[in-house]
């Protein structure tokens, strides 16, 4: 059975939509007209406020009442304009009004009011000219704007109709555009800072999420490369040695091959331990960041001087990021720079942040956009941290990571 919902015919729905559109445009026109008058008051207030504040500065503490009067006037005028915009151009939300923001708003609002006045005058002129020409053609009189109306024929009206309609359309759209511009300017100057910060934070988190995905993919590729180039090669060599030992007829030869296989197996174990440590060191969970860095410094292929100034343990995610930043920086320096000494410093920074600095005395010239350093930057950015690389030609290279503790 058909439902009981009322279905409007298409022509009725179109009429409702058109009437709603016309009503909104008329509201915008009223708001623009009223905004033209408030713009005049904004200009006058801005001029008076500048003179008053300059006088208050010269008067010193005696000018405080004058300054207070200016601040109060700025807030009151801004409140009135917010009511106008809310009434005619749409609802908006603002933070608590401050005199400084209100003065900035009133100082720039007059330009939009002037633009609105120009658009309304242009629309009025277009309508008057169009009405005069139509009147001259139909009634033989031109509202006083067109002389010798007997010379005005249908051809002239037809030639002027298309550009006239276009100009009227542009002026009509211009009225709505000025209303939207008026509201946008109020939102930008007086609107809720918290909303803009929230949108900015969402954008940052979206970017961080992409960075996390990229960092995970890079980590997977690195682990696969380590397993393929290291552990797998040792295991292949081990299998070949065992196979040769099984086929050897000479006991001494078989014993020698088995001894080599034992060495290869130990190499595979060591390589697997190194890969596991690069994936996630056990000491980091068990003993904390300091112990993990001390172990890293002992195992490094270049001398590492460690300075650890933190007195309390960080949360696990921060310890993990700091450890891998230092580990990757030490590995990159040992591989590409061959430094005589690496200095690693971990300390507290202002605003509850931890600062890790890795300095090597190599030849410099490190590329921050390289695979290793760009991967570190993405890993740090995932925790709202920053990573900088200063590596002039000739050295030294300084890698700095700043990560929030909380």
PDB file of C-alpha atoms in Angstrom, residues 59-214:
ATOM      1  CA  UNK A  59      48.687  60.896  29.115  1.00  0.00           C
ATOM      2  CA  UNK A  60      50.113  57.755  30.710  1.00  0.00           C
ATOM      3  CA  UNK A  61      48.047  56.409  33.589  1.00  0.00           C
ATOM      4  CA  UNK A  62      45.687  59.369  33.269  1.00  0.00           C
ATOM      5  CA  UNK A  63      44.647  58.015  29.907  1.00  0.00           C
ATOM      6  CA  UNK A  64      43.351  54.684  31.273  1.00  0.00           C
ATOM      7  CA  UNK A  65      39.661  55.809  31.288  1.00  0.00           C
ATOM      8  CA  UNK A  66      40.032  56.882  27.665  1.00  0.00           C
ATOM      9  CA  UNK A  67      41.553  53.551  26.734  1.00  0.00           C
ATOM     10  CA  UNK A  68      38.807  51.695  28.606  1.00  0.00           C
ATOM     11  CA  UNK A  69      36.135  53.693  26.782  1.00  0.00           C
ATOM     12  CA  UNK A  70      37.699  52.765  23.412  1.00  0.00           C
ATOM     13  CA  UNK A  71      37.812  49.080  24.357  1.00  0.00           C
ATOM     14  CA  UNK A  72      34.210  49.110  25.539  1.00  0.00           C
ATOM     15  CA  UNK A  73      33.051  50.847  22.365  1.00  0.00           C
ATOM     16  CA  UNK A  74      34.896  48.350  20.151  1.00  0.00           C
ATOM     17  CA  UNK A  75      33.264  45.403  21.902  1.00  0.00           C
ATOM     18  CA  UNK A  76      29.777  46.939  21.765  1.00  0.00           C
ATOM     19  CA  UNK A  77      29.993  47.814  18.061  1.00  0.00           C
ATOM     20  CA  UNK A  78      31.330  44.332  17.274  1.00  0.00           C
ATOM     21  CA  UNK A  79      28.465  42.735  19.196  1.00  0.00           C
ATOM     22  CA  UNK A  80      25.958  44.735  17.158  1.00  0.00           C
ATOM     23  CA  UNK A  81      27.591  43.670  13.907  1.00  0.00           C
ATOM     24  CA  UNK A  82      27.614  40.021  14.998  1.00  0.00           C
ATOM     25  CA  UNK A  83      23.865  40.263  15.641  1.00  0.00           C
ATOM     26  CA  UNK A  84      23.358  41.759  12.166  1.00  0.00           C
ATOM     27  CA  UNK A  85      25.364  39.007  10.481  1.00  0.00           C
ATOM     28  CA  UNK A  86      23.592  36.295  12.476  1.00  0.00           C
ATOM     29  CA  UNK A  87      20.195  37.754  11.580  1.00  0.00           C
ATOM     30  CA  UNK A  88      20.763  38.225   7.848  1.00  0.00           C
ATOM     31  CA  UNK A  89      23.711  36.031   6.774  1.00  0.00           C
ATOM     32  CA  UNK A  90      23.626  32.952   8.987  1.00  0.00           C
ATOM     33  CA  UNK A  91      24.525  31.754  12.454  1.00  0.00           C
ATOM     34  CA  UNK A  92      28.126  32.073  13.614  1.00  0.00           C
ATOM     35  CA  UNK A  93      29.911  31.353  16.865  1.00  0.00           C
ATOM     36  CA  UNK A  94      32.667  33.443  18.370  1.00  0.00           C
ATOM     37  CA  UNK A  95      35.062  33.265  21.266  1.00  0.00           C
ATOM     38  CA  UNK A  96      34.765  35.766  24.086  1.00  0.00           C
ATOM     39  CA  UNK A  97      35.245  39.143  22.403  1.00  0.00           C
ATOM     40  CA  UNK A  98      38.460  40.928  23.251  1.00  0.00           C
ATOM     41  CA  UNK A  99      39.048  44.639  22.615  1.00  0.00           C
ATOM     42  CA  UNK A 100      42.105  43.920  20.479  1.00  0.00           C
ATOM     43  CA  UNK A 101      40.289  41.552  18.104  1.00  0.00           C
ATOM     44  CA  UNK A 102      37.285  43.887  17.978  1.00  0.00           C
ATOM     45  CA  UNK A 103      39.464  46.837  16.982  1.00  0.00           C
ATOM     46  CA  UNK A 104      41.038  44.738  14.231  1.00  0.00           C
ATOM     47  CA  UNK A 105      37.584  43.709  13.050  1.00  0.00           C
ATOM     48  CA  UNK A 106      36.180  47.237  12.943  1.00  0.00           C
ATOM     49  CA  UNK A 107      39.330  48.498  11.263  1.00  0.00           C
ATOM     50  CA  UNK A 108      38.851  46.106   8.333  1.00  0.00           C
ATOM     51  CA  UNK A 109      35.053  45.837   8.227  1.00  0.00           C
ATOM     52  CA  UNK A 110      34.566  49.142   6.424  1.00  0.00           C
ATOM     53  CA  UNK A 111      36.106  47.770   3.214  1.00  0.00           C
ATOM     54  CA  UNK A 112      33.385  45.119   2.994  1.00  0.00           C
ATOM     55  CA  UNK A 113      30.745  47.747   3.739  1.00  0.00           C
ATOM     56  CA  UNK A 114      32.114  49.937   0.949  1.00  0.00           C
ATOM     57  CA  UNK A 115      32.067  46.962  -1.422  1.00  0.00           C
ATOM     58  CA  UNK A 116      28.461  46.219  -0.443  1.00  0.00           C
ATOM     59  CA  UNK A 117      27.454  49.832  -1.071  1.00  0.00           C
ATOM     60  CA  UNK A 118      29.015  49.714  -4.521  1.00  0.00           C
ATOM     61  CA  UNK A 119      27.268  46.444  -5.421  1.00  0.00           C
ATOM     62  CA  UNK A 120      23.867  47.726  -4.277  1.00  0.00           C
ATOM     63  CA  UNK A 121      24.312  51.000  -6.179  1.00  0.00           C
ATOM     64  CA  UNK A 122      25.369  49.077  -9.279  1.00  0.00           C
ATOM     65  CA  UNK A 123      22.288  46.826  -9.023  1.00  0.00           C
ATOM     66  CA  UNK A 124      20.067  49.858  -8.546  1.00  0.00           C
ATOM     67  CA  UNK A 125      21.565  51.593 -11.586  1.00  0.00           C
ATOM     68  CA  UNK A 126      21.113  48.485 -13.743  1.00  0.00           C
ATOM     69  CA  UNK A 127      17.472  48.131 -12.694  1.00  0.00           C
ATOM     70  CA  UNK A 128      16.727  51.849 -13.254  1.00  0.00           C
ATOM     71  CA  UNK A 129      18.303  51.828 -16.724  1.00  0.00           C
ATOM     72  CA  UNK A 130      16.501  48.591 -17.637  1.00  0.00           C
ATOM     73  CA  UNK A 131      13.182  49.985 -16.383  1.00  0.00           C
ATOM     74  CA  UNK A 132      13.698  53.241 -18.240  1.00  0.00           C
ATOM     75  CA  UNK A 133      14.397  51.498 -21.543  1.00  0.00           C
ATOM     76  CA  UNK A 134      11.447  49.150 -21.196  1.00  0.00           C
ATOM     77  CA  UNK A 135       9.206  52.083 -20.230  1.00  0.00           C
ATOM     78  CA  UNK A 136      10.426  54.077 -23.249  1.00  0.00           C
ATOM     79  CA  UNK A 137       9.664  51.164 -25.539  1.00  0.00           C
ATOM     80  CA  UNK A 138       6.240  50.215 -24.143  1.00  0.00           C
ATOM     81  CA  UNK A 139       4.794  53.436 -22.765  1.00  0.00           C
ATOM     82  CA  UNK A 140       6.660  55.993 -24.779  1.00  0.00           C
ATOM     83  CA  UNK A 141       8.239  57.551 -21.685  1.00  0.00           C
ATOM     84  CA  UNK A 142      11.596  56.848 -20.150  1.00  0.00           C
ATOM     85  CA  UNK A 143      11.483  57.844 -16.438  1.00  0.00           C
ATOM     86  CA  UNK A 144      13.445  60.917 -17.511  1.00  0.00           C
ATOM     87  CA  UNK A 145      16.545  58.897 -18.308  1.00  0.00           C
ATOM     88  CA  UNK A 146      15.986  58.441 -22.032  1.00  0.00           C
ATOM     89  CA  UNK A 147      15.187  61.462 -24.204  1.00  0.00           C
ATOM     90  CA  UNK A 148      13.437  61.234 -27.585  1.00  0.00           C
ATOM     91  CA  UNK A 149      11.858  57.946 -26.695  1.00  0.00           C
ATOM     92  CA  UNK A 150      10.197  57.809 -30.120  1.00  0.00           C
ATOM     93  CA  UNK A 151      13.607  56.920 -31.519  1.00  0.00           C
ATOM     94  CA  UNK A 152      13.931  53.883 -29.250  1.00  0.00           C
ATOM     95  CA  UNK A 153      12.772  50.824 -31.176  1.00  0.00           C
ATOM     96  CA  UNK A 154      12.598  47.106 -30.435  1.00  0.00           C
ATOM     97  CA  UNK A 155      15.934  46.412 -32.118  1.00  0.00           C
ATOM     98  CA  UNK A 156      17.813  48.641 -29.699  1.00  0.00           C
ATOM     99  CA  UNK A 157      16.028  47.063 -26.753  1.00  0.00           C
ATOM    100  CA  UNK A 158      16.925  43.571 -28.022  1.00  0.00           C
ATOM    101  CA  UNK A 159      20.591  44.541 -28.491  1.00  0.00           C
ATOM    102  CA  UNK A 160      20.806  45.924 -24.969  1.00  0.00           C
ATOM    103  CA  UNK A 161      18.794  43.115 -23.341  1.00  0.00           C
ATOM    104  CA  UNK A 162      21.491  40.419 -23.156  1.00  0.00           C
ATOM    105  CA  UNK A 163      24.325  42.501 -21.635  1.00  0.00           C
ATOM    106  CA  UNK A 164      21.783  44.187 -19.368  1.00  0.00           C
ATOM    107  CA  UNK A 165      20.494  40.858 -18.076  1.00  0.00           C
ATOM    108  CA  UNK A 166      24.063  39.681 -17.522  1.00  0.00           C
ATOM    109  CA  UNK A 167      24.934  42.814 -15.575  1.00  0.00           C
ATOM    110  CA  UNK A 168      21.808  42.493 -13.415  1.00  0.00           C
ATOM    111  CA  UNK A 169      22.629  38.825 -12.756  1.00  0.00           C
ATOM    112  CA  UNK A 170      26.203  39.704 -11.753  1.00  0.00           C
ATOM    113  CA  UNK A 171      24.910  42.402  -9.404  1.00  0.00           C
ATOM    114  CA  UNK A 172      22.376  40.003  -7.842  1.00  0.00           C
ATOM    115  CA  UNK A 173      25.063  37.374  -7.278  1.00  0.00           C
ATOM    116  CA  UNK A 174      27.352  40.102  -5.976  1.00  0.00           C
ATOM    117  CA  UNK A 175      24.895  40.940  -3.195  1.00  0.00           C
ATOM    118  CA  UNK A 176      24.923  37.321  -1.966  1.00  0.00           C
ATOM    119  CA  UNK A 177      28.711  37.182  -2.330  1.00  0.00           C
ATOM    120  CA  UNK A 178      29.189  40.315  -0.202  1.00  0.00           C
ATOM    121  CA  UNK A 179      26.975  38.779   2.488  1.00  0.00           C
ATOM    122  CA  UNK A 180      29.076  35.604   2.494  1.00  0.00           C
ATOM    123  CA  UNK A 181      32.268  37.670   2.544  1.00  0.00           C
ATOM    124  CA  UNK A 182      30.929  39.672   5.491  1.00  0.00           C
ATOM    125  CA  UNK A 183      30.268  36.509   7.490  1.00  0.00           C
ATOM    126  CA  UNK A 184      33.615  34.946   6.500  1.00  0.00           C
ATOM    127  CA  UNK A 185      35.564  38.001   7.655  1.00  0.00           C
ATOM    128  CA  UNK A 186      33.766  38.003  11.001  1.00  0.00           C
ATOM    129  CA  UNK A 187      34.523  34.303  11.475  1.00  0.00           C
ATOM    130  CA  UNK A 188      38.196  34.784  10.616  1.00  0.00           C
ATOM    131  CA  UNK A 189      38.712  37.679  13.031  1.00  0.00           C
ATOM    132  CA  UNK A 190      36.232  36.990  15.812  1.00  0.00           C
ATOM    133  CA  UNK A 191      35.328  33.338  15.215  1.00  0.00           C
ATOM    134  CA  UNK A 192      36.178  30.556  17.583  1.00  0.00           C
ATOM    135  CA  UNK A 193      39.903  29.979  17.681  1.00  0.00           C
ATOM    136  CA  UNK A 194      39.208  26.549  19.181  1.00  0.00           C
ATOM    137  CA  UNK A 195      37.333  25.477  16.047  1.00  0.00           C
ATOM    138  CA  UNK A 196      40.173  26.546  13.779  1.00  0.00           C
ATOM    139  CA  UNK A 197      42.692  24.839  16.040  1.00  0.00           C
ATOM    140  CA  UNK A 198      40.570  21.695  15.960  1.00  0.00           C
ATOM    141  CA  UNK A 199      40.496  21.694  12.161  1.00  0.00           C
ATOM    142  CA  UNK A 200      44.242  22.285  12.088  1.00  0.00           C
ATOM    143  CA  UNK A 201      44.782  19.458  14.566  1.00  0.00           C
ATOM    144  CA  UNK A 202      42.658  17.085  12.479  1.00  0.00           C
ATOM    145  CA  UNK A 203      44.753  17.935   9.425  1.00  0.00           C
ATOM    146  CA  UNK A 204      47.959  17.331  11.382  1.00  0.00           C
ATOM    147  CA  UNK A 205      46.713  13.984  12.678  1.00  0.00           C
ATOM    148  CA  UNK A 206      45.692  12.940   9.180  1.00  0.00           C
ATOM    149  CA  UNK A 207      49.182  13.760   7.943  1.00  0.00           C
ATOM    150  CA  UNK A 208      50.733  11.949  10.916  1.00  0.00           C
ATOM    151  CA  UNK A 209      48.634   8.882  10.174  1.00  0.00           C
ATOM    152  CA  UNK A 210      49.987   8.823   6.626  1.00  0.00           C
ATOM    153  CA  UNK A 211      53.507   9.213   7.995  1.00  0.00           C
ATOM    154  CA  UNK A 212      52.964   6.283  10.375  1.00  0.00           C
ATOM    155  CA  UNK A 213      51.805   4.073   7.506  1.00  0.00           C
ATOM    156  CA  UNK A 214      54.852   5.071   5.446  1.00  0.00           C
TER     157      UNK A 214
END
